[in-house]
Amino acid sequence: MAKYYITTPIYYPSGNWHIGHCYTTVICDCLARFHKMKGDEVFFLTGTDEHGQKVEKEAKKHGVTPREFVDPLVAELKDMWNLLDVRYDRFLRTTDEDHVRCVQTIYQKLFESGDIYKAEYSGYYCTPCEAFWTESQLKDGKCPDCGREVSLQKEESYFFRLSKYADRLLKLYEDNPDFLQPKSRVNEMVNNFLKAGLSDLCVSRTTVKWGVPLPFDPKHTAYVWVDALSNYISALGYGTGEDDLFKKFWPADLHLVGKEIVRFHAIVWPAILMALGLPLPKQVYGHGWLLIGGDKLSKSKEEAAKTQITDPYELTKAFGTDAVRYFLLREIPFGSDGEYTTERLVGRINADLANDLGNLVSRTQAMILQNFGSVPPRGKEEGPDVGLISACNSLFERVDADMGALNAPEALEEIFSVVARANKYIDETMPWALAKDPERRERLAAVLYNLAEAVRICAVLLKPFLPKSAEAILRSFSSEEAGIEAARFGLLKAGTPVEKLPPLFPRIDKKTLDALLAAHAKSAPVPQKTAEVPEKKPEISFDDFTKLELRVGEVIACEKVAKSEKLLHETVKIGAETRSVVSGIAKFYTPEEMVGKKVVVVTNLKPVKLCGVLSEGMILCAEDGDGRLSLVSPERLVADGATVR
Ligand code: ME8
C-alpha cells in the first residue's frame, strides 16, 4: 500500500480568516481524500503556529496571556475546517507538549553537532512575517515581503550555520527538479537568495518570552520559524521517543505552501534537515494567491471587504460548503495567482454546478423515476453510447494523472467534460421522445441506464472535491461508500432504487446576489475613512464629566420603529432594571443583530419620545468619515449594569 504524507503550513492564530486562507488547506484536503480513495495510507497534517513576537504582542494588547489569546482562535480555526469539510489526521498546535519536546531535541542536536553557535544579532525584524532582514534586503526601509515597518534588533542570539548548506541546496535544485515547484519559484530562490549569498540564520530570541526555551540556554526561546517548520516531523513523533509514525511516513510527499513562505520551506527547512541527517521532503509546492483588485487578499483591505464577501463563514452560509470548495479547487490555474470576486464564485456555481451538474442529475433521476421507477436494465450499445461509455471508463485515469500533478482545476475540468458529454448525450438521444414510443422502451432503458452510470461515475470521482454533494448523489442511487474501483461503467444493477434529490445547487440570480452583497456591505466590519477632526468643544471640568451616568447594558429585545427608516427600539437590561431606548442605527444594524449586544448607555439623559416611542437613554456609537455608526462595547466581558467612567 502506498503511503502519502501531505501537509499544510500551520496557521498563525490571527483570527482574521478569509477565503484566501482556505485555499492551501482545501487543496490539501482534496489531495488527501483522493489518495485515501485510491487506497493509499494517508497522513494529512495541519495546525497552528502559536509562538512568537506577533502573538506575544497581540495578547498584551488584549490584556490576556498568550495562551488565553490563542485558545479561542484555535477553536475558531478548527470550526472553519469543519465547516469546509476538511478532514485532517492531526491538528498540531506548536504549544502541544510533544511538539515542544521535539523542538528542544532538534536544537540540542544542532547545538551538539556545532550547527548552532552563539553570537550577537544586529539587524531588522518584521513582526507580521516573523522574519529577520539585513539592511540591504529591505525595500525602501520596509519588509521586502509584506511592505510593513521593521524594527531594529540587537540581542545575544544563537545562529544556525545556514551558509554552510548553500552549495548543497543549489545541488538539490539541480539534481532534483521536482523538489521545488513550480519552476519559477526555483529561479526566485536561486537568484534572490542563494546567489546573493546565504547568511547564517538567527534562531533564538531573548526578548521574546512566548516560545520554546532552548534546552542548553533557557533564557533564549526558539525562533518561531524553526519552531514552526519542525511541526512537520514533530507531528510524527520525531525526537519524542515515540516515532513509529515518523518511521512510517517521513519523508513527506508534499509540503503545500503559499508562495510567500517558499523561502522558509525550500531553503531553511531542507538545510535544517540536512544538518539533522534526515531525508528531505519529496516536494515543496509554492502555490499562488487569491487576489482582490490585483493585491493579495487580506481582511484589512478596506474597499474589498466592503464590496466582496471574503469571510468563509458568510460564504458557506450563503452558498454552501461544496460551492466554496469547488471555487477554490476549480477557478485558479494551479501555481498562478487568481482574482477573487463574489460574482466569480457565483458565476461558477451557476454555470458548472447548477446548470451542468445539477441539471444532469435532476433530469436523469426524473426521467428514470417517471419511466421505470428504479434503475432500468443496461441495453445494447448504439451510436453515441460508445463515446459516453469510453469517456466514463477512462475518467479515473485522466483525473489520476491530473491529481498526480496536483492539478485539481484540470482534474475537475476532466470530470466536468464528462458531465457536459452526458448533457449532450441527452440532446442527441432525446429520451423524452423515446418515452412517447412504446416500441422504443428498450432503447429508452439503455439511454437512461447510461446516463445513470455517467452520473454515478462522476459522483465517485467528485467525492474528494465536493464530498457532501457527491455522497448525496451516490446515496440517491443507493450506492454505498465506494473507492476508486467504483469508477467503472456497468456496476449499477437494474432495479436499484433511485431517490429524487432536491436541487443540489440552486441557481443564484442577480437579485439574490445583489441582496447578499448589500446585506454584507451594511454589516462588513471594515475600517472606514477616518472622521474629520470635529470642531473643538469648550473644555469641561472633571466635575462636569462626572455628571454623565454611563452604564453597560445588554440588548434583550429590539424592533424597528414603525414609520422610521433610521430608528430602532431596543429593550436594554442594565443591572436590575430594563430601559426602553430608541437609537438612530437602523441603517447599520438589524434588530436581530442587536439582540445580545453589550452596549454603553447614557442613563441619566432626560427621557424623550421619538416617533412616539419612549427613549430613556442613549446608546453610544462611534461615527466614521462616511457617517457609518459602530456600537461602542466593552472590550472584555463585563456584567450588564457595570458603570463606565
Ligand atoms: O504563513 N491566497 O501562516 P499564515 C492564497 N504560520 N493563500 C493564502 C492567502 C491568499 N490570499 N492568504 C494566506 C504562515 N494564504 C506561517 C506558516 S509553516 C511552518 C508556518 C495562505 O496563517 C498562506 O499562503 O500566514 C499559507 O499557505 C496559509 O494561508 C497560512 O498562512
XYZ file of C-alpha atoms and ligand atoms in Angstrom:
676
model
C 0.000 0.000 0.000
C 1.440 3.384 -0.975
C 1.917 5.990 1.751
C 1.074 9.639 1.306
C 2.107 12.318 3.785
C 0.775 15.777 2.954
C 0.982 18.979 4.994
C -0.421 22.493 5.005
C 1.513 25.308 6.672
C 0.456 25.751 10.268
C -1.650 28.890 10.585
C -0.961 31.990 12.637
C -3.801 32.371 15.116
C -4.753 35.731 13.665
C -8.493 35.175 13.659
C -8.844 37.228 10.507
C -9.556 34.195 8.358
C -10.583 34.875 4.789
C -11.215 32.715 1.743
C -7.541 33.066 0.727
C -6.543 31.225 3.900
C -8.805 28.333 2.942
C -7.027 27.806 -0.373
C -3.987 25.772 0.786
C -5.939 23.600 3.172
C -8.880 22.813 0.901
C -6.452 21.719 -1.833
C -4.569 19.521 0.658
C -7.830 18.056 1.897
C -8.861 17.244 -1.663
C -5.496 15.589 -2.412
C -5.625 13.644 0.858
C -9.173 12.448 0.133
C -8.198 11.455 -3.396
C -5.257 9.385 -2.165
C -7.400 7.779 0.550
C -9.936 6.877 -2.089
C -7.180 5.256 -4.138
C -6.408 3.115 -1.126
C -3.187 4.883 -0.105
C -2.315 5.162 3.540
C -2.585 8.895 4.079
C -1.443 11.230 6.817
C -2.747 14.769 6.393
C -1.332 17.328 8.801
C -2.401 20.857 9.602
C -2.345 23.022 12.726
C -1.444 26.328 14.314
C 1.768 28.326 14.651
C 1.220 29.845 18.065
C 4.513 31.146 19.433
C 6.490 34.271 18.661
C 6.561 38.000 18.907
C 3.390 38.613 16.917
C 1.187 36.590 19.278
C 3.013 37.892 22.351
C 2.298 41.477 21.261
C -1.329 40.840 20.312
C -2.039 39.091 23.614
C -0.549 42.018 25.510
C -2.688 44.432 23.521
C -5.786 42.468 24.538
C -4.712 42.279 28.198
C -4.620 38.472 28.233
C -1.897 35.815 28.362
C -0.698 34.424 25.012
C -2.359 31.118 25.853
C -5.672 32.849 26.623
C -5.293 34.735 23.371
C -4.641 31.724 21.132
C -7.038 29.131 22.591
C -10.302 30.616 21.260
C -8.677 31.357 17.885
C -7.515 27.769 17.528
C -11.061 26.626 18.272
C -12.321 29.062 15.626
C -9.882 27.726 13.035
C -10.901 24.142 13.761
C -14.534 25.200 13.323
C -13.646 26.700 9.987
C -12.035 23.474 8.768
C -15.037 21.570 9.978
C -17.313 23.909 8.087
C -15.297 23.338 4.922
C -15.326 19.550 5.418
C -11.563 19.435 5.891
C -10.635 16.068 7.415
C -7.089 16.115 8.768
C -5.323 13.284 10.567
C -3.667 15.568 13.072
C -4.173 19.174 14.073
C -0.829 20.140 15.568
C -0.512 23.091 17.895
C 3.035 24.323 18.463
C 2.049 24.569 22.118
C 1.457 20.770 22.186
C 3.772 19.121 24.663
C 5.190 16.561 22.180
C 5.961 19.301 19.668
C 7.822 21.338 22.287
C 9.878 18.283 23.210
C 10.725 17.682 19.548
C 11.842 21.303 19.017
C 14.122 21.012 22.043
C 15.600 17.774 20.707
C 16.279 19.429 17.347
C 18.040 22.413 18.953
C 20.072 20.143 21.225
C 21.225 18.016 18.279
C 22.150 21.033 16.173
C 23.975 22.580 19.118
C 25.927 19.405 19.784
C 26.859 18.976 16.106
C 28.161 22.547 16.005
C 25.498 23.753 13.557
C 24.244 26.220 16.156
C 26.603 28.767 17.752
C 26.225 31.872 19.921
C 26.878 35.417 18.643
C 25.178 38.803 18.594
C 22.329 39.585 16.220
C 22.080 43.057 14.849
C 19.571 43.623 12.092
C 15.917 44.139 11.306
C 12.827 42.162 12.233
C 9.397 42.117 10.619
C 6.917 41.016 13.273
C 3.950 40.203 10.962
C 6.203 37.903 8.879
C 8.340 36.877 11.890
C 11.345 37.345 9.602
C 14.875 38.698 10.029
C 16.252 41.015 7.339
C 19.559 42.702 6.714
C 19.586 46.392 5.849
C 20.420 45.674 2.202
C 17.462 43.293 1.884
C 14.926 45.934 2.967
C 12.830 47.621 0.296
C 12.571 51.383 0.957
C 13.367 50.622 4.567
C 10.384 48.250 4.852
C 9.913 44.457 4.891
C 10.549 43.197 1.329
C 7.826 40.540 1.740
C 4.879 42.451 3.167
C 5.926 46.105 2.877
C 5.336 46.802 6.569
C 7.545 48.538 9.133
C 10.512 46.611 10.515
C 12.257 47.178 13.825
C 15.953 47.227 14.580
C 17.005 44.358 16.877
C 20.244 43.929 18.708
C 20.490 40.996 21.045
C 22.554 37.984 22.006
C 21.378 35.090 19.828
C 22.150 31.618 18.634
C 22.765 31.214 14.917
C 22.231 28.280 12.605
C 25.031 27.733 10.050
C 22.723 28.163 7.065
C 25.563 29.461 4.867
C 27.262 26.081 5.115
C 24.386 24.488 3.177
C 24.178 26.887 0.202
C 26.031 24.600 -2.209
C 24.072 21.537 -1.169
C 20.832 23.444 -1.694
C 21.872 24.535 -5.187
C 22.759 20.958 -5.981
C 19.425 19.779 -4.582
C 17.524 22.030 -7.010
C 19.741 20.931 -9.898
C 19.638 17.191 -9.242
C 16.033 17.066 -8.187
C 13.900 19.433 -10.263
C 10.727 18.094 -8.630
C 11.836 19.164 -5.161
C 10.593 22.721 -5.586
C 7.682 23.515 -7.865
C 6.543 25.388 -9.863
C 9.814 26.055 -11.647
C 9.549 29.838 -11.324
C 9.987 29.505 -7.557
C 13.348 27.773 -8.078
C 14.627 30.739 -10.065
C 13.400 33.053 -7.323
C 15.229 31.101 -4.610
C 18.426 30.782 -6.621
C 18.580 34.380 -7.849
C 17.229 36.222 -4.821
C 18.743 34.192 -2.017
C 21.282 31.512 -2.876
C 23.277 33.512 -5.416
C 23.098 36.658 -3.277
C 24.897 34.643 -0.583
C 23.230 32.945 2.364
C 23.999 34.348 5.794
C 23.675 32.277 8.926
C 20.213 32.434 10.430
C 19.421 33.866 13.826
C 17.467 31.088 15.566
C 16.844 32.295 19.091
C 15.412 35.312 20.889
C 15.947 36.577 24.397
C 13.407 39.373 24.084
C 10.525 37.053 23.148
C 9.275 35.008 26.075
C 6.392 33.231 24.303
C 8.332 30.405 22.706
C 10.100 27.109 23.310
C 13.027 27.564 25.749
C 16.327 26.262 24.394
C 17.397 23.223 26.426
C 21.022 24.353 26.649
C 20.283 28.026 27.431
C 16.700 28.548 28.641
C 16.792 32.357 28.662
C 16.630 32.011 24.870
C 13.452 30.919 23.107
C 13.408 29.161 19.728
C 12.964 31.371 16.660
C 9.344 30.896 15.672
C 10.056 29.757 12.103
C 12.349 26.921 13.249
C 9.724 26.039 15.857
C 7.020 26.087 13.164
C 8.886 24.139 10.480
C 9.681 21.403 12.995
C 5.952 20.633 13.151
C 6.278 18.545 10.004
C 8.319 15.970 11.912
C 7.151 16.573 15.487
C 3.617 15.633 14.396
C 5.019 12.187 13.567
C 6.810 11.881 16.897
C 10.379 12.667 15.820
C 12.555 13.423 18.846
C 9.875 12.386 21.314
C 10.749 8.724 21.800
C 7.528 7.623 20.111
C 8.414 7.835 16.474
C 6.540 4.982 14.760
C 4.637 7.415 12.585
C 7.874 9.186 11.717
C 9.421 5.922 10.582
C 6.344 5.153 8.561
C 5.554 8.498 6.904
C 8.721 10.587 6.708
C 9.809 11.984 4.252
C 6.681 13.945 3.408
C 5.349 13.596 -0.102
C 4.235 17.209 -0.236
C 4.509 20.449 1.705
C 1.937 22.671 0.014
C 2.505 26.321 0.955
C 1.716 29.817 -0.276
C 4.433 31.358 -2.430
C 5.351 33.983 0.200
C 6.714 31.304 2.541
C 8.592 29.197 -0.004
C 11.897 30.664 1.216
C 11.463 29.069 4.630
C 10.370 25.737 3.179
C 12.862 25.451 0.336
C 15.962 26.928 1.991
C 15.761 26.938 5.782
C 13.841 23.668 6.224
C 15.959 21.441 3.943
C 19.133 22.902 5.473
C 17.899 22.011 8.981
C 17.027 18.506 7.803
C 20.458 18.166 6.188
C 22.061 19.235 9.450
C 19.978 16.642 11.317
C 20.928 13.987 8.760
C 17.278 13.386 7.848
C 15.776 12.738 4.399
C 14.239 15.747 2.656
C 10.553 16.099 1.757
C 9.861 14.877 -1.750
C 8.280 18.132 -2.829
C 7.612 21.695 -1.751
C 4.969 23.385 -3.879
C 4.528 27.163 -3.651
C 1.009 27.964 -4.800
C -0.250 31.372 -5.911
C -2.580 33.766 -4.129
C -6.205 34.728 -4.304
C -6.170 38.384 -5.226
C -8.611 41.211 -4.883
C -8.033 44.053 -7.304
C -4.576 42.633 -8.071
C -3.431 42.529 -4.421
C -3.109 39.544 -2.122
C -6.455 39.064 -0.456
C -6.335 40.154 3.146
C -9.096 41.196 5.506
C -7.675 44.611 6.098
C -8.308 45.695 2.505
C -10.973 48.216 3.235
C -12.663 48.603 -0.136
C -12.585 44.897 -0.918
C -14.052 43.936 2.420
C -16.956 46.279 1.806
C -17.847 45.098 -1.672
C -16.766 41.458 -1.566
C -17.722 38.620 0.743
C -14.447 37.035 1.831
C -15.405 35.547 5.187
C -15.564 31.732 4.950
C -18.469 31.612 7.428
C -20.512 34.098 5.475
C -19.674 32.375 2.183
C -20.548 28.848 3.267
C -23.729 30.119 4.892
C -24.769 31.844 1.689
C -23.640 29.273 -0.901
C -22.853 26.003 0.886
C -19.594 24.236 1.659
C -19.247 22.408 -1.643
C -19.733 25.543 -3.719
C -16.916 27.302 -1.844
C -14.676 24.236 -2.153
C -15.489 23.987 -5.849
C -14.498 27.588 -6.490
C -11.192 27.178 -4.654
C -10.370 23.948 -6.448
C -11.516 24.969 -9.915
C -11.072 28.680 -10.540
C -7.374 29.412 -10.196
C -4.880 27.766 -12.559
C -2.686 25.808 -10.176
C 0.554 27.603 -9.345
C -0.700 31.029 -10.509
C -2.465 33.859 -8.746
C -6.170 34.330 -9.416
C -8.622 37.135 -8.878
C -11.394 36.549 -6.324
C -14.791 38.190 -6.515
C -18.110 37.051 -5.120
C -19.515 37.385 -8.655
C -16.920 34.940 -9.991
C -17.820 32.480 -7.283
C -21.489 32.804 -8.125
C -20.663 32.506 -11.839
C -19.017 29.143 -11.175
C -21.923 27.952 -9.044
C -24.480 28.863 -11.686
C -22.613 27.636 -14.750
C -20.896 24.477 -13.571
C -22.773 23.315 -10.506
C -26.387 24.420 -11.005
C -26.582 24.247 -14.806
C -24.262 21.458 -15.840
C -24.039 19.066 -12.901
C -27.308 19.898 -11.134
C -29.376 19.659 -14.316
C -27.780 16.404 -15.386
C -28.519 14.796 -12.033
C -32.088 16.053 -11.770
C -33.020 15.308 -15.405
C -31.572 11.800 -15.214
C -33.307 10.979 -11.959
C -36.633 12.486 -13.025
C -36.700 10.520 -16.283
C -35.753 7.251 -14.578
C -38.424 7.682 -11.904
C -41.068 8.732 -14.389
C -40.447 5.892 -16.797
C -39.122 2.973 -14.755
C -39.338 3.777 -11.033
C -35.826 2.355 -10.491
C -32.613 1.843 -12.486
C -33.571 0.289 -15.849
C -31.598 -2.590 -17.383
C -28.469 -1.923 -19.408
C -29.101 -2.261 -23.141
C -27.233 -2.802 -26.366
C -24.691 -0.090 -27.209
C -25.610 2.196 -30.066
C -24.033 5.245 -31.772
C -23.489 7.931 -29.131
C -23.307 5.387 -26.265
C -19.803 4.338 -27.219
C -18.267 7.783 -26.720
C -20.035 8.339 -23.421
C -19.103 4.930 -22.021
C -15.474 5.197 -23.007
C -15.281 8.753 -21.569
C -16.633 7.332 -18.295
C -14.257 4.385 -18.247
C -11.142 6.466 -18.908
C -12.117 9.230 -16.496
C -10.320 7.871 -13.449
C -7.042 7.571 -15.340
C -7.241 11.154 -16.546
C -8.205 12.513 -13.120
C -5.457 10.451 -11.514
C -2.847 11.926 -13.867
C -4.002 15.469 -13.046
C -4.089 14.831 -9.322
C -0.625 13.274 -9.548
C 0.474 16.653 -10.888
C -1.503 18.278 -8.001
C -3.697 19.901 -10.623
C -7.176 19.950 -9.095
C -8.529 22.503 -11.629
C -7.619 20.233 -14.550
C -8.991 17.172 -12.776
C -12.300 18.988 -12.318
C -12.231 20.050 -15.931
C -11.942 16.374 -16.915
C -14.874 15.389 -14.706
C -16.996 18.247 -15.994
C -16.144 17.314 -19.566
C -17.954 14.032 -18.896
C -20.837 15.969 -17.299
C -21.002 18.067 -20.486
C -20.728 14.935 -22.627
C -23.665 13.391 -20.748
C -25.784 16.530 -21.145
C -25.023 16.487 -24.866
C -25.942 12.797 -24.934
C -29.408 13.717 -23.634
C -29.825 16.121 -26.550
C -28.568 13.517 -29.001
C -30.685 10.594 -27.769
C -33.813 12.636 -26.892
C -35.154 10.321 -24.170
C -38.361 12.401 -23.881
C -39.162 11.447 -27.489
C -38.251 7.789 -26.868
C -40.629 7.788 -23.882
C -43.553 8.566 -26.188
C -42.922 5.497 -28.333
C -43.757 2.158 -26.582
C -41.682 0.292 -29.189
C -38.580 2.145 -28.139
C -38.828 1.323 -24.441
C -35.741 -0.875 -24.519
C -33.721 1.929 -26.090
C -35.077 4.371 -23.511
C -33.932 1.989 -20.771
C -30.451 1.777 -22.286
C -30.150 5.562 -22.600
C -31.266 6.168 -19.023
C -29.014 3.423 -17.714
C -26.047 5.016 -19.494
C -26.929 8.393 -18.033
C -27.287 6.971 -14.534
C -23.850 5.396 -14.852
C -22.295 8.624 -16.121
C -23.793 10.486 -13.160
C -22.651 7.827 -10.695
C -19.083 7.688 -12.019
C -18.769 11.482 -11.966
C -20.057 11.430 -8.373
C -17.495 8.791 -7.358
C -14.683 10.941 -8.721
C -16.148 14.161 -7.335
C -16.039 12.870 -3.769
C -12.669 14.426 -2.878
C -13.818 17.779 -4.308
C -17.490 18.043 -3.320
C -17.832 15.459 -0.535
C -21.372 16.303 0.592
C -22.971 16.576 -2.833
C -21.113 13.623 -4.339
C -22.149 11.405 -1.454
C -25.741 12.626 -1.716
C -25.766 11.705 -5.427
C -24.277 8.300 -4.706
C -26.765 7.629 -1.923
C -29.639 8.594 -4.197
C -28.536 5.759 -6.487
C -28.294 3.503 -3.421
C -24.516 3.355 -3.886
C -22.503 2.532 -0.827
C -19.340 4.431 0.127
C -17.021 3.324 -2.626
C -13.364 3.576 -3.553
C -11.880 4.221 -6.915
C -12.856 0.755 -8.194
C -16.426 2.077 -8.353
C -15.469 4.428 -11.206
C -16.094 1.672 -13.764
C -19.033 1.632 -16.149
C -21.674 -1.051 -15.734
C -21.630 -1.632 -11.989
C -25.111 -0.218 -11.343
C -27.649 -3.015 -11.151
C -31.048 -2.888 -12.855
C -33.814 -2.391 -10.297
C -31.650 -0.315 -7.921
C -33.971 2.168 -6.172
C -33.453 5.821 -7.095
C -34.346 8.613 -4.733
C -35.104 12.056 -6.173
C -32.732 14.639 -4.748
C -33.739 18.210 -4.003
C -31.742 20.655 -6.199
C -28.109 20.315 -5.122
C -27.023 23.762 -6.213
C -29.862 26.245 -6.594
C -29.112 28.964 -9.152
C -28.273 32.308 -7.622
C -29.931 35.040 -9.619
C -28.716 38.605 -9.825
C -31.344 39.889 -7.416
C -30.319 37.368 -4.743
C -26.643 38.143 -5.232
C -27.240 41.902 -5.074
C -29.241 41.460 -1.871
C -26.471 39.350 -0.343
C -23.828 41.898 -1.266
C -25.932 44.778 0.040
C -26.515 42.997 3.370
C -22.798 42.277 3.530
C -21.770 45.868 2.803
C -24.057 47.008 5.599
C -22.585 44.672 8.155
C -18.959 44.489 6.974
C -16.756 45.263 9.952
C -14.253 47.285 7.972
C -12.189 50.286 8.926
C -13.759 53.312 7.314
C -12.488 56.714 6.320
C -11.168 58.484 9.394
C -13.688 61.036 10.586
C -12.866 64.688 10.064
C -11.472 66.237 13.204
C -14.642 67.747 14.739
C -14.815 71.335 15.804
C -13.291 71.623 19.262
C -15.732 71.874 22.141
C -15.047 74.053 25.165
C -13.070 72.445 27.954
C -15.059 70.842 30.763
C -14.057 70.097 34.312
C -13.882 66.611 35.774
C -16.986 67.509 37.770
C -18.796 68.260 34.510
C -17.788 64.857 33.204
C -18.977 63.034 36.318
C -22.455 64.451 35.740
C -22.818 61.886 32.965
C -24.075 58.489 34.073
C -22.734 55.794 31.740
C -23.630 52.132 32.261
C -23.126 48.883 30.406
C -26.354 47.273 29.227
C -27.352 44.208 27.267
C -29.886 44.495 24.469
C -32.525 41.856 25.252
C -35.078 42.807 22.599
C -35.087 45.038 19.545
C -37.507 46.031 16.787
C -37.800 48.594 14.038
C -39.658 51.783 14.897
C -42.705 51.956 12.628
C -42.640 54.752 10.057
C -38.949 55.410 10.571
C -36.072 54.240 8.394
C -33.445 55.258 10.904
C -34.706 54.216 14.285
C -34.501 51.004 16.249
C -36.276 50.447 19.539
C -34.185 48.461 21.999
C -35.052 46.998 25.374
C -31.844 47.179 27.368
C -31.157 45.336 30.589
C -28.954 47.466 32.848
C -28.311 45.596 36.078
C -31.627 45.099 37.843
C -33.646 47.450 35.585
C -34.707 47.399 31.947
C -34.998 50.505 29.816
C -36.656 51.410 26.584
C -34.123 53.109 24.289
C -34.512 54.466 20.761
C -31.433 54.898 18.585
C -30.740 56.013 15.026
C -28.825 52.958 13.915
C -31.307 51.041 11.744
C -29.136 51.583 8.670
C -26.203 49.846 10.301
C -27.698 47.082 12.442
C -30.681 44.794 12.041
C -32.900 44.194 15.102
C -31.717 40.539 15.144
C -28.077 41.633 15.216
C -28.712 43.972 18.136
C -30.104 41.332 20.473
C -27.387 40.077 22.812
C -25.056 43.042 22.174
C -23.347 44.680 25.149
C -23.645 48.449 24.777
C -22.765 51.601 26.664
C -25.809 53.692 27.613
C -26.066 57.258 28.864
C -28.606 56.529 31.591
C -29.285 59.981 33.065
C -30.433 61.738 29.893
C -33.875 63.240 30.232
C -36.371 60.756 28.677
C -37.915 61.798 25.334
C -40.373 60.341 22.870
C -39.018 59.632 19.373
C -41.634 58.774 16.724
C -43.978 58.091 19.600
C -41.641 55.644 21.382
C -40.181 56.398 24.811
C -36.399 56.659 24.957
C -34.864 56.517 28.412
C -31.231 56.756 27.485
C -28.808 56.865 24.619
C -26.635 54.089 23.221
C -23.107 55.272 22.405
C -21.725 54.783 18.911
C -18.564 55.782 17.048
C -19.065 57.587 13.742
C -16.531 57.496 10.926
C -15.934 59.800 7.973
C -18.621 58.050 5.930
C -21.190 58.592 8.672
C -21.231 54.873 9.491
C -22.089 54.073 13.071
C -20.456 51.353 15.114
C -21.576 50.428 18.622
C -19.204 51.148 21.475
C -18.862 47.956 23.520
C -16.708 46.950 26.489
C -13.622 45.225 25.165
C -13.788 42.405 27.712
C -16.710 40.539 29.136
C -18.364 42.623 31.913
C -21.722 42.187 33.603
C -24.521 44.489 32.460
C -25.060 47.309 34.887
C -21.303 47.999 35.196
C -20.510 51.694 35.291
C -18.396 53.325 32.603
C -16.091 56.128 33.618
O 2.500 31.740 6.883
N -4.283 33.399 -1.195
O 0.781 31.213 8.299
P -0.422 32.103 7.691
C -3.825 32.133 -1.063
N 2.479 30.392 10.134
N -3.299 31.656 0.078
C -3.253 32.484 1.128
C -3.724 33.819 1.076
C -4.263 34.267 -0.163
N -4.739 35.500 -0.328
N -3.539 34.392 2.284
C -2.977 33.431 3.090
C 2.084 31.249 7.912
N -2.797 32.297 2.395
C 3.028 30.512 8.845
C 3.367 29.175 8.242
S 4.507 26.745 8.274
C 5.800 26.016 9.008
C 4.313 28.296 9.037
C -2.171 31.033 2.858
O -1.523 31.919 8.664
C -0.669 31.197 3.033
O -0.013 31.238 1.801
O 0.046 33.479 7.394
C -0.350 29.960 3.834
O -0.210 28.853 2.982
C -1.608 29.810 4.722
O -2.594 30.670 4.150
C -1.350 30.149 6.181
O -0.782 31.418 6.299
